Coordinates of N, CA and C in Angstrom, one line a residue:
M5 N 197.0 129.2 22.2 CA 196.2 128.7 21.0 C 196.2 129.7 19.9
Q6 N 196.0 131.0 20.3 CA 196.0 132.1 19.3 C 197.3 132.2 18.6
A7 N 198.4 132.1 19.4 CA 199.7 132.1 18.7 C 199.9 131.0 17.7
S8 N 199.4 129.8 18.1 CA 199.5 128.7 17.2 C 198.7 128.9 15.9
R9 N 197.5 129.5 16.0 CA 196.7 129.7 14.9 C 197.4 130.8 13.9
I10 N 198.0 131.8 14.5 CA 198.6 132.8 13.7 C 199.8 132.3 13.0
A11 N 200.6 131.4 13.7 CA 201.7 130.8 13.1 C 201.3 129.9 11.9
A12 N 200.2 129.1 12.1 CA 199.7 128.2 11.1 C 199.3 129.0 9.9
A13 N 198.6 130.2 10.1 CA 198.1 131.0 9.0 C 199.2 131.6 8.3
A14 N 200.3 132.0 9.0 CA 201.5 132.6 8.3 C 202.1 131.5 7.4
A15 N 202.2 130.3 7.9 CA 202.8 129.2 7.1 C 202.0 128.9 5.9
V16 N 200.7 128.9 6.0 CA 199.9 128.7 4.8 C 200.1 129.8 3.8
A17 N 200.1 131.1 4.3 CA 200.3 132.2 3.4 C 201.7 132.1 2.7
G18 N 202.7 131.7 3.4 CA 204.0 131.5 2.8 C 204.0 130.5 1.8
S19 N 203.4 129.3 2.0 CA 203.3 128.2 1.0 C 202.6 128.7 -0.2
T20 N 201.5 129.5 -0.1 CA 200.8 130.0 -1.2 C 201.6 130.9 -2.0
A21 N 202.4 131.7 -1.4 CA 203.3 132.6 -2.1 C 204.3 131.9 -2.9
L22 N 204.8 130.8 -2.3 CA 205.8 130.0 -3.1 C 205.2 129.3 -4.3
L23 N 204.0 128.8 -4.1 CA 203.3 128.2 -5.3 C 203.0 129.2 -6.4
L24 N 202.7 130.4 -6.0 CA 202.4 131.4 -7.0 C 203.6 132.0 -7.7
S25 N 204.7 132.0 -7.0 CA 205.9 132.6 -7.5 C 206.8 131.6 -8.3
A26 N 206.7 130.4 -8.0 CA 207.6 129.4 -8.6 C 207.1 129.1 -10.0
P27 N 208.0 129.4 -11.0 CA 207.6 129.1 -12.4 C 207.7 127.7 -12.8
A28 N 207.1 127.3 -13.9 CA 207.2 125.9 -14.3 C 208.4 125.7 -15.2
F29 N 209.5 125.2 -14.6 CA 210.8 125.1 -15.3 C 210.8 123.8 -16.2
A30 N 209.8 123.0 -16.2 CA 209.8 121.8 -17.0 C 209.4 122.0 -18.4
H31 N 208.9 123.2 -18.7 CA 208.4 123.5 -20.0 C 209.6 123.9 -21.0
V32 N 209.4 123.7 -22.3 CA 210.3 124.3 -23.2 C 210.0 125.8 -23.2
S33 N 211.1 126.6 -23.1 CA 210.9 128.1 -23.0 C 211.9 128.8 -23.8
V34 N 211.7 130.1 -24.0 CA 212.7 130.9 -24.7 C 213.0 132.2 -24.0
Q35 N 214.2 132.5 -23.8 CA 214.7 133.7 -23.1 C 215.8 134.4 -23.9
P36 N 215.8 135.8 -23.9 CA 216.9 136.5 -24.6 C 218.1 136.5 -23.8
D37 N 219.2 136.5 -24.5 CA 220.5 136.7 -23.8 C 220.8 138.2 -23.8
G38 N 220.3 138.8 -22.8 CA 220.3 140.3 -22.7 C 218.9 140.8 -22.9
T39 N 218.7 141.6 -24.0 CA 217.4 142.1 -24.3 C 217.0 141.7 -25.7
A40 N 215.7 141.8 -25.9 CA 215.1 141.5 -27.2 C 214.2 142.7 -27.5
A41 N 214.9 143.8 -28.1 CA 214.2 145.0 -28.3 C 213.5 145.1 -29.6
K42 N 212.3 145.7 -29.7 CA 211.6 145.8 -30.9 C 212.4 146.5 -32.0
G43 N 212.4 146.0 -33.2 CA 213.1 146.6 -34.3 C 214.6 146.2 -34.3
G44 N 215.1 145.5 -33.3 CA 216.5 145.2 -33.3 C 216.7 143.7 -33.5
Y45 N 217.9 143.3 -33.2 CA 218.3 141.9 -33.3 C 218.6 141.3 -31.9
A46 N 218.5 140.1 -31.7 CA 218.7 139.5 -30.4 C 219.3 138.1 -30.5
L47 N 220.0 137.7 -29.5 CA 220.4 136.3 -29.3 C 219.5 135.7 -28.2
V48 N 218.8 134.7 -28.6 CA 217.8 134.0 -27.7 C 218.2 132.6 -27.5
N49 N 217.8 132.0 -26.3 CA 218.0 130.6 -26.0 C 216.7 129.9 -25.9
F50 N 216.5 128.8 -26.7 CA 215.4 127.9 -26.5 C 215.9 126.9 -25.5
R51 N 215.3 126.9 -24.3 CA 215.7 126.0 -23.2 C 214.8 124.8 -23.1
V52 N 215.4 123.6 -23.3 CA 214.7 122.4 -23.4 C 215.1 121.4 -22.3
P53 N 214.2 121.1 -21.3 CA 214.5 120.1 -20.3 C 214.1 118.7 -20.7
N54 N 214.8 117.7 -20.2 CA 214.3 116.3 -20.5 C 213.4 115.9 -19.4
E55 N 212.2 115.6 -19.6 CA 211.2 115.3 -18.6 C 211.0 113.8 -18.4
R56 N 211.8 113.0 -19.1 CA 211.6 111.6 -18.9 C 212.8 110.9 -18.2
D57 N 212.5 109.9 -17.5 CA 213.6 109.2 -16.7 C 214.2 108.0 -17.5
D58 N 213.5 107.6 -18.6 CA 213.9 106.4 -19.4 C 214.2 106.7 -20.8
A59 N 214.3 108.0 -21.2 CA 214.5 108.3 -22.6 C 215.2 109.7 -22.8
S60 N 215.9 109.9 -23.8 CA 216.6 111.1 -24.1 C 215.8 111.9 -25.2
T61 N 216.0 113.2 -25.1 CA 215.4 114.1 -26.2 C 216.4 114.1 -27.3
T62 N 215.9 113.7 -28.5 CA 216.8 113.5 -29.7 C 216.4 114.5 -30.8
K63 N 215.3 115.3 -30.7 CA 215.0 116.2 -31.7 C 214.1 117.3 -31.2
L64 N 214.4 118.5 -31.7 CA 213.6 119.7 -31.4 C 213.2 120.4 -32.6
E65 N 212.0 120.7 -32.8 CA 211.5 121.5 -34.0 C 210.8 122.8 -33.4
V66 N 211.3 123.9 -33.9 CA 210.7 125.2 -33.4 C 210.2 125.9 -34.7
S67 N 208.9 126.2 -34.7 CA 208.2 126.9 -35.7 C 208.2 128.4 -35.4
F68 N 208.6 129.2 -36.4 CA 208.6 130.7 -36.2 C 207.3 131.3 -36.6
P69 N 206.9 132.4 -36.0 CA 205.6 133.0 -36.2 C 205.5 133.5 -37.7
T70 N 204.4 133.2 -38.3 CA 204.2 133.6 -39.7 C 203.5 135.0 -39.7
D71 N 202.9 135.4 -38.6 CA 202.3 136.7 -38.6 C 203.3 137.8 -38.4
H72 N 204.5 137.5 -37.9 CA 205.6 138.4 -37.7 C 206.8 137.7 -38.2
P73 N 207.0 137.5 -39.5 CA 208.1 136.8 -40.1 C 209.5 137.4 -39.7
L74 N 210.5 136.6 -39.6 CA 211.9 137.1 -39.3 C 212.8 136.7 -40.5
A75 N 213.4 137.7 -41.0 CA 214.2 137.5 -42.2 C 215.5 136.8 -41.9
S76 N 216.1 137.1 -40.7 CA 217.4 136.6 -40.3 C 217.3 135.7 -39.1
V77 N 217.6 134.4 -39.3 CA 217.6 133.5 -38.2 C 218.8 132.6 -38.3
M78 N 219.8 132.6 -37.4 CA 221.0 131.9 -37.5 C 221.2 131.1 -36.2
P79 N 221.1 129.8 -36.2 CA 221.3 129.0 -35.0 C 222.8 128.9 -34.8
E80 N 223.2 128.8 -33.5 CA 224.6 128.7 -33.1 C 225.0 127.2 -33.2
K81 N 226.2 126.9 -33.6 CA 226.6 125.5 -33.7 C 226.7 124.9 -32.3
I82 N 226.2 123.7 -32.2 CA 226.2 123.0 -30.9 C 226.8 121.6 -31.2
A83 N 227.8 121.2 -30.4 CA 228.4 119.9 -30.6 C 227.3 118.8 -30.2
G84 N 227.2 117.8 -31.1 CA 226.3 116.7 -30.9 C 224.9 116.9 -31.5
W85 N 224.7 118.1 -32.2 CA 223.4 118.4 -32.8 C 223.6 119.0 -34.2
K86 N 222.7 118.6 -35.1 CA 222.7 119.2 -36.4 C 221.4 120.0 -36.6
A87 N 221.7 121.3 -37.0 CA 220.6 122.2 -37.2 C 220.2 122.5 -38.7
V88 N 219.0 122.5 -39.0 CA 218.5 122.7 -40.3 C 217.5 123.9 -40.3
V89 N 217.7 124.9 -41.1 CA 216.9 126.1 -41.2 C 216.0 126.0 -42.4
T90 N 214.7 126.1 -42.2 CA 213.7 126.0 -43.3 C 213.1 127.4 -43.5
K91 N 213.1 127.8 -44.8 CA 212.6 129.1 -45.2 C 211.3 129.0 -46.0
T92 N 210.5 130.0 -46.0 CA 209.2 130.0 -46.7 C 209.1 131.3 -47.5
K93 N 208.5 131.2 -48.7 CA 208.2 132.4 -49.5 C 207.2 133.3 -48.8
L94 N 207.4 134.6 -48.8 CA 206.4 135.5 -48.2 C 205.4 136.0 -49.2
A95 N 204.2 136.1 -48.7 CA 203.1 136.7 -49.6 C 203.4 138.1 -49.9
E96 N 203.9 138.8 -48.9 CA 204.3 140.2 -49.1 C 205.8 140.4 -48.6
P97 N 206.6 140.9 -49.5 CA 208.1 141.1 -49.1 C 208.3 142.0 -47.9
L98 N 209.3 141.6 -47.1 CA 209.7 142.5 -45.9 C 210.8 143.4 -46.4
E99 N 210.8 144.6 -45.8 CA 211.8 145.6 -46.0 C 212.7 145.6 -44.8
V100 N 214.0 145.2 -44.9 CA 215.0 145.2 -43.8 C 216.2 146.0 -44.3
H101 N 216.5 147.0 -43.5 CA 217.6 147.9 -43.8 C 217.6 148.4 -45.3
G102 N 216.4 148.7 -45.7 CA 216.3 149.2 -47.1 C 216.3 148.2 -48.2
Q103 N 216.4 146.9 -47.8 CA 216.3 145.8 -48.8 C 215.0 145.0 -48.7
K104 N 214.5 144.6 -49.8 CA 213.3 143.8 -49.8 C 213.6 142.3 -49.6
I105 N 213.0 141.6 -48.7 CA 213.2 140.2 -48.4 C 212.0 139.4 -48.8
N106 N 212.2 138.4 -49.7 CA 211.0 137.7 -50.2 C 210.8 136.4 -49.5
E107 N 211.6 136.0 -48.6 CA 211.4 134.8 -47.8 C 211.9 135.0 -46.3
A108 N 211.3 134.2 -45.5 CA 211.6 134.3 -44.0 C 211.7 132.9 -43.5
V109 N 212.4 132.7 -42.4 CA 212.6 131.4 -41.7 C 211.2 131.0 -41.1
S110 N 210.8 129.8 -41.4 CA 209.6 129.3 -40.8 C 209.8 128.2 -39.8
K111 N 211.0 127.6 -39.8 CA 211.3 126.5 -38.8 C 212.8 126.3 -38.7
V112 N 213.2 125.9 -37.5 CA 214.5 125.4 -37.3 C 214.4 124.0 -36.6
T113 N 215.1 123.1 -37.1 CA 215.1 121.7 -36.6 C 216.4 121.3 -36.1
W114 N 216.5 120.9 -34.9 CA 217.8 120.3 -34.3 C 217.6 118.8 -34.1
T115 N 218.5 118.1 -34.7 CA 218.5 116.6 -34.5 C 219.8 116.1 -33.9
A116 N 219.7 115.3 -32.9 CA 220.9 114.9 -32.2 C 221.7 113.8 -33.0
D117 N 223.0 114.0 -33.1 CA 223.8 112.9 -33.7 C 224.6 112.2 -32.7
G118 N 224.3 112.4 -31.4 CA 224.9 111.8 -30.3 C 223.9 111.3 -29.3
K119 N 224.1 111.5 -28.0 CA 223.2 111.0 -27.0 C 222.0 111.9 -26.8
G120 N 222.0 113.1 -27.3 CA 220.9 114.0 -27.1 C 220.9 114.6 -25.7
I121 N 219.7 115.0 -25.3 CA 219.5 115.5 -23.9 C 219.1 114.3 -23.0
E122 N 220.0 113.9 -22.2 CA 219.8 112.7 -21.3 C 218.9 113.0 -20.1
P123 N 218.3 112.0 -19.5 CA 217.5 112.3 -18.3 C 218.2 113.1 -17.2
G124 N 217.6 114.1 -16.7 CA 218.2 114.9 -15.6 C 219.0 116.1 -16.1
Y125 N 218.9 116.3 -17.5 CA 219.7 117.4 -18.0 C 218.8 118.3 -18.9
I126 N 219.3 119.5 -19.1 CA 218.6 120.4 -20.1 C 219.6 120.8 -21.1
Q127 N 219.1 121.4 -22.2 CA 219.9 121.9 -23.3 C 219.5 123.2 -23.8
R128 N 220.4 124.1 -24.0 CA 220.0 125.4 -24.6 C 220.4 125.5 -26.0
F129 N 219.5 126.0 -26.8 CA 219.7 126.1 -28.3 C 219.7 127.6 -28.6
P130 N 220.9 128.2 -28.7 CA 221.0 129.6 -29.0 C 220.7 129.9 -30.5
V131 N 220.0 131.0 -30.7 CA 219.6 131.5 -32.1 C 219.7 133.0 -32.1
S132 N 220.4 133.5 -33.2 CA 220.4 134.9 -33.4 C 219.3 135.2 -34.4
M133 N 218.5 136.2 -34.1 CA 217.3 136.5 -34.9 C 217.0 138.0 -35.0
G134 N 216.3 138.4 -36.1 CA 215.9 139.7 -36.3 C 215.5 140.0 -37.8
A135 N 215.1 141.1 -38.1 CA 214.8 142.2 -37.2 C 213.5 141.9 -36.5
L136 N 213.5 142.1 -35.2 CA 212.3 141.9 -34.4 C 211.2 142.8 -34.7
P137 N 209.9 142.4 -34.8 CA 208.8 143.3 -35.1 C 208.6 144.4 -34.1
E138 N 208.0 145.5 -34.6 CA 207.8 146.7 -33.7 C 206.3 146.8 -33.4
D139 N 205.4 146.0 -34.0 CA 204.0 146.1 -33.7 C 203.4 145.1 -32.8
T140 N 204.2 144.4 -32.0 CA 203.7 143.4 -31.1 C 204.7 143.4 -29.8
D141 N 204.1 142.9 -28.7 CA 204.9 142.9 -27.5 C 205.5 141.5 -27.2
E142 N 205.2 140.5 -28.1 CA 205.7 139.2 -27.8 C 205.7 138.4 -29.1
L143 N 206.5 137.4 -29.2 CA 206.5 136.4 -30.3 C 206.3 135.0 -29.7
V144 N 205.4 134.3 -30.3 CA 205.0 132.9 -29.9 C 205.7 131.9 -30.8
F145 N 206.4 131.0 -30.3 CA 207.1 129.9 -31.0 C 206.5 128.6 -30.6
K146 N 206.1 127.8 -31.6 CA 205.6 126.5 -31.3 C 206.7 125.5 -31.4
A147 N 206.8 124.6 -30.4 CA 208.0 123.7 -30.4 C 207.5 122.2 -30.2
I148 N 208.2 121.3 -30.9 CA 207.9 119.9 -30.8 C 209.1 119.2 -30.4
Q149 N 209.0 118.4 -29.3 CA 210.1 117.7 -28.6 C 209.9 116.2 -28.8
T150 N 210.9 115.6 -29.4 CA 210.8 114.1 -29.7 C 211.8 113.4 -28.8
Y151 N 211.4 112.3 -28.2 CA 212.2 111.5 -27.3 C 212.7 110.2 -28.1
S152 N 213.8 109.6 -27.5 CA 214.4 108.5 -28.2 C 213.4 107.3 -28.3
G153 N 212.4 107.2 -27.4 CA 211.5 106.1 -27.5 C 210.4 106.3 -28.5
G154 N 210.4 107.5 -29.2 CA 209.4 107.8 -30.2 C 208.3 108.7 -29.7
E155 N 208.2 109.0 -28.4 CA 207.2 109.9 -27.8 C 207.4 111.3 -28.4
V156 N 206.3 112.0 -28.7 CA 206.4 113.4 -29.2 C 205.5 114.3 -28.3
V157 N 206.1 115.4 -27.8 CA 205.4 116.3 -27.0 C 205.3 117.6 -27.7
R158 N 204.1 118.1 -27.9 CA 203.9 119.4 -28.7 C 203.6 120.5 -27.7
W159 N 204.6 121.4 -27.7 CA 204.5 122.6 -26.9 C 203.9 123.7 -27.8
I160 N 202.6 123.7 -28.0 CA 202.0 124.6 -29.0 C 200.8 125.3 -28.5
E161 N 200.4 125.1 -27.2 CA 199.2 125.8 -26.7 C 199.4 127.2 -26.3
A162 N 198.5 128.1 -26.8 CA 198.6 129.5 -26.5 C 198.0 129.8 -25.2
Q163 N 198.6 130.8 -24.5 CA 198.1 131.2 -23.2 C 197.0 132.2 -23.4
E164 N 195.8 131.9 -22.9 CA 194.7 132.9 -23.0 C 194.7 133.8 -21.8
D165 N 194.3 135.1 -22.1 CA 194.2 136.0 -21.0 C 193.2 135.6 -19.9
G166 N 193.7 135.7 -18.7 CA 192.8 135.3 -17.5 C 192.6 133.8 -17.3
A167 N 193.2 133.0 -18.2 CA 193.0 131.5 -18.0 C 194.2 130.9 -17.4
E168 N 194.1 129.7 -16.9 CA 195.2 129.0 -16.3 C 196.2 128.6 -17.4
E169 N 197.4 128.4 -17.0 CA 198.4 128.0 -17.9 C 198.1 126.7 -18.6
P170 N 198.2 126.5 -19.9 CA 197.8 125.3 -20.5 C 198.9 124.2 -20.2
E171 N 198.5 123.0 -20.4 CA 199.4 121.8 -20.0 C 200.7 121.9 -20.8
N172 N 200.6 122.2 -22.1 CA 201.8 122.3 -23.0 C 201.9 123.6 -23.6
P173 N 202.3 124.6 -22.9 CA 202.3 126.0 -23.4 C 203.4 126.2 -24.4
A174 N 203.1 127.0 -25.4 CA 204.2 127.4 -26.4 C 205.1 128.4 -25.8
P175 N 206.4 128.3 -26.2 CA 207.4 129.3 -25.7 C 207.0 130.7 -26.2
V176 N 207.2 131.7 -25.3 CA 206.8 133.1 -25.7 C 208.0 134.0 -25.4
L177 N 208.4 134.7 -26.3 CA 209.5 135.7 -26.2 C 208.9 137.1 -26.0
A178 N 209.1 137.7 -24.8 CA 208.7 139.1 -24.6 C 209.6 140.1 -25.2
L179 N 209.1 141.1 -25.9 CA 209.9 142.1 -26.5 C 209.9 143.4 -25.7
S180 N 211.1 144.0 -25.6 CA 211.2 145.2 -24.8 C 211.0 146.4 -25.8
A181 N 210.9 147.6 -25.2 CA 210.8 148.8 -26.0 C 211.9 149.0 -27.0
A182 N 211.7 149.6 -28.1 CA 212.7 149.8 -29.1 C 213.8 150.8 -28.6
T183 N 215.0 150.5 -28.9 CA 216.1 151.4 -28.5 C 216.2 152.6 -29.5
G184 N 217.0 153.5 -29.1 CA 217.1 154.7 -30.0 C 217.7 154.4 -31.3
D185 N 218.7 153.5 -31.4 CA 219.3 153.2 -32.7 C 218.6 152.0 -33.4
H186 N 217.6 151.4 -32.7 CA 216.9 150.2 -33.3 C 217.7 149.0 -33.5
H187 N 218.8 148.9 -32.8 CA 219.7 147.7 -33.0 C 219.5 146.7 -31.9
G188 N 219.1 147.2 -30.7 CA 218.8 146.3 -29.6 C 220.1 145.5 -29.3
G189 N 220.0 144.2 -29.3 CA 221.1 143.3 -29.0 C 221.8 142.8 -30.2
A190 N 221.8 143.7 -31.3 CA 222.4 143.2 -32.6 C 223.9 142.8 -32.5
A191 N 224.7 143.7 -31.8 CA 226.1 143.4 -31.7 C 226.4 142.1 -31.1
T192 N 225.7 141.8 -29.9 CA 225.9 140.5 -29.2 C 225.5 139.3 -30.1
A193 N 224.3 139.5 -30.7 CA 223.8 138.4 -31.5 C 224.7 138.1 -32.7
E194 N 225.2 139.2 -33.4 CA 226.0 139.0 -34.6 C 227.3 138.4 -34.3
D195 N 227.9 138.9 -33.1 CA 229.2 138.4 -32.7 C 229.1 136.9 -32.4
A196 N 228.1 136.5 -31.7 CA 227.9 135.1 -31.3 C 227.8 134.2 -32.6
S197 N 227.0 134.7 -33.6 CA 226.8 134.0 -34.8 C 228.1 133.9 -35.6
D198 N 228.9 135.0 -35.7 CA 230.2 134.9 -36.4 C 231.1 133.9 -35.7
E199 N 231.2 133.9 -34.4 CA 232.0 133.0 -33.7 C 231.7 131.6 -34.0
S200 N 230.4 131.3 -33.9 CA 229.9 129.9 -34.1 C 230.1 129.5 -35.6
A201 N 230.0 130.4 -36.5 CA 230.2 130.1 -38.0 C 231.7 129.8 -38.3
D202 N 232.6 130.6 -37.7 CA 234.0 130.5 -38.0 C 234.7 129.4 -37.2
S203 N 234.1 128.9 -36.1 CA 234.8 128.0 -35.2 C 234.6 126.6 -35.7
A204 N 235.7 125.9 -36.0 CA 235.6 124.5 -36.4 C 236.5 123.6 -35.5
D205 N 237.1 124.2 -34.5 CA 237.9 123.4 -33.6 C 237.1 122.5 -32.7
S206 N 237.4 121.3 -32.6 CA 236.6 120.3 -31.8 C 236.6 120.7 -30.3
S207 N 237.7 121.4 -29.9 CA 237.8 121.8 -28.5 C 236.7 122.8 -28.2
D208 N 236.5 123.7 -29.2 CA 235.5 124.8 -29.0 C 234.1 124.1 -29.0
D209 N 234.0 123.1 -29.8 CA 232.7 122.4 -29.8 C 232.4 121.8 -28.4
A210 N 233.5 121.2 -27.8 CA 233.3 120.6 -26.5 C 232.9 121.7 -25.5
K211 N 233.6 122.9 -25.6 CA 233.3 124.0 -24.7 C 231.8 124.4 -24.9
A212 N 231.4 124.5 -26.1 CA 230.0 124.9 -26.4 C 229.0 123.9 -25.8
A213 N 229.4 122.6 -25.9 CA 228.5 121.6 -25.3 C 228.4 121.7 -23.8
A214 N 229.6 122.0 -23.2 CA 229.6 122.1 -21.7 C 228.8 123.3 -21.3
A215 N 228.9 124.4 -22.1 CA 228.2 125.6 -21.7 C 226.7 125.5 -21.9
T216 N 226.3 124.7 -22.9 CA 224.8 124.7 -23.2 C 224.1 123.5 -22.6
T217 N 224.8 122.5 -22.2 CA 224.2 121.3 -21.5 C 224.6 121.4 -20.0
E218 N 223.6 121.3 -19.2 CA 223.8 121.4 -17.7 C 222.8 120.6 -17.0
A219 N 223.1 120.3 -15.8 CA 222.1 119.5 -14.9 C 221.0 120.4 -14.6
A220 N 219.8 119.9 -14.6 CA 218.6 120.7 -14.3 C 218.7 121.3 -12.9
A221 N 219.2 120.6 -11.9 CA 219.3 121.1 -10.6 C 220.3 122.2 -10.5
D222 N 221.2 122.4 -11.5 CA 222.2 123.5 -11.4 C 221.8 124.7 -12.3
S223 N 220.6 124.7 -12.9 CA 220.2 125.7 -13.8 C 220.0 127.0 -13.1
S224 N 220.0 128.1 -13.9 CA 219.7 129.4 -13.4 C 218.3 129.5 -12.8
G225 N 217.4 128.8 -13.4 CA 216.0 128.8 -12.9 C 216.0 128.2 -11.5
G226 N 216.8 127.1 -11.3 CA 216.9 126.4 -10.0 C 217.4 127.4 -8.9
S227 N 218.5 128.1 -9.2 CA 219.0 129.1 -8.2 C 218.0 130.2 -7.9
D228 N 217.3 130.7 -8.9 CA 216.3 131.7 -8.6 C 215.2 131.2 -7.7
T229 N 214.8 129.9 -8.0 CA 213.8 129.3 -7.1 C 214.2 129.2 -5.7
T230 N 215.5 128.7 -5.5 CA 216.1 128.6 -4.2 C 216.1 129.9 -3.4
A231 N 216.5 131.0 -4.1 CA 216.5 132.3 -3.5 C 215.1 132.7 -3.1
R232 N 214.1 132.4 -3.9 CA 212.8 132.8 -3.5 C 212.3 132.0 -2.3
V233 N 212.6 130.7 -2.4 CA 212.2 129.9 -1.2 C 212.7 130.4 0.1
L234 N 214.1 130.6 0.1 CA 214.7 131.1 1.3 C 214.2 132.4 1.8
G235 N 213.9 133.3 0.8 CA 213.4 134.6 1.1 C 212.0 134.5 1.8
V236 N 211.1 133.7 1.2 CA 209.7 133.6 1.7 C 209.7 132.9 3.0
V237 N 210.6 131.9 3.2 CA 210.6 131.1 4.4 C 211.1 132.1 5.5
G238 N 212.1 133.0 5.2 CA 212.5 133.9 6.2 C 211.4 134.9 6.7
I239 N 210.7 135.3 5.7 CA 209.6 136.3 6.0 C 208.5 135.6 6.9
V240 N 208.2 134.3 6.5 CA 207.2 133.6 7.3 C 207.6 133.3 8.7
V241 N 208.9 132.9 8.9 CA 209.4 132.7 10.2 C 209.4 133.9 11.1
G242 N 209.9 135.0 10.4 CA 209.9 136.3 11.1 C 208.5 136.8 11.6
A243 N 207.5 136.7 10.7 CA 206.2 137.1 11.0 C 205.6 136.3 12.1
A244 N 205.9 135.0 12.1 CA 205.4 134.1 13.2 C 206.0 134.5 14.5
G245 N 207.3 134.8 14.5 CA 208.0 135.2 15.7 C 207.4 136.5 16.3
V246 N 207.2 137.5 15.4 CA 206.7 138.7 15.9 C 205.3 138.5 16.5
A247 N 204.4 137.7 15.8 CA 203.1 137.5 16.3 C 203.1 136.8 17.7
Y248 N 204.0 135.8 17.8 CA 204.1 135.1 19.1 C 204.6 136.0 20.2
G249 N 205.5 136.9 19.9 CA 206.0 137.9 20.9 C 205.0 138.8 21.4
V250 N 204.1 139.3 20.4 CA 203.1 140.2 20.8 C 202.1 139.6 21.7
L251 N 201.7 138.3 21.4 CA 200.7 137.6 22.2 C 201.3 137.3 23.6
A252 N 202.5 137.0 23.6 CA 203.2 136.7 24.9 C 203.2 137.9 25.8
G253 N 203.5 139.1 25.2 CA 203.5 140.3 25.9 C 202.1 140.6 26.5
R254 N 201.1 140.4 25.7 CA 199.7 140.6 26.2 C 199.4 139.7 27.4
R255 N 199.8 138.5 27.3 CA 199.5 137.6 28.4 C 200.2 138.0 29.7
R256 N 201.5 138.5 29.6 CA 202.2 139.0 30.8 C 201.5 140.2 31.4
T257 N 201.0 141.1 30.5 CA 200.4 142.3 31.0 C 199.1 141.9 31.7
T258 N 198.3 141.0 31.2 CA 197.1 140.6 31.8 C 197.3 139.9 33.1
S259 N 198.4 139.1 33.2 CA 198.6 138.4 34.5 C 199.1 139.3 35.6
D260 N 199.9 140.4 35.2 CA 200.4 141.4 36.1 C 199.2 142.2 36.7
A261 N 198.2 142.5 35.8 CA 197.1 143.3 36.3 C 196.2 142.4 37.3

């Protein structure tokens, strides 16, 4: 009986660990391709899953933070999508590499000119951006996802300290410490932008679509979750076995006495 109770407790603990460690992959999110260092440039991916079984995602609007404006924002060309960059005049000019910038990007809108993101798939929208601010640890982007049936989902809710995650959280980009040369991932981001701007070959577009559109079950987030599940299950099974062995040893000792 005691062995059964210990095993049950271990299983509950393992399940709780899984629930706490598993991230919510269904949300629109943003992650850097490498690092996003303060003061530098970075290539980031806005990751958009299609959450509906009967509609495709046909439009994505991402608003950029006005409290930390970004002078340079260049979306990578994606086959099947048209990107429009909207800029806004700044109340106070920014100084970037010794030059004053009077406007910054306020929004990027992607509109599908094909099937969009079909049910069961995700799409990554790569963007080169900078210079990243040095006086904050994160950037919050508000995103609006539109489906083919007309439904609009607003991923705009801010995460409050100590509170549960909101139902529709806004994508948040965590910034790492500034590097010595303050370039961060500038080389990677600029190279990717140059390649996308110079490439007009349809075969390259097809490769870009294949690289950026993938099944949700085959995403990097899915593999990470699988690894965590297997690791935790192994720990739970091992702990239950050890506990059972100890109790069995005690029973034999008692019976021998």
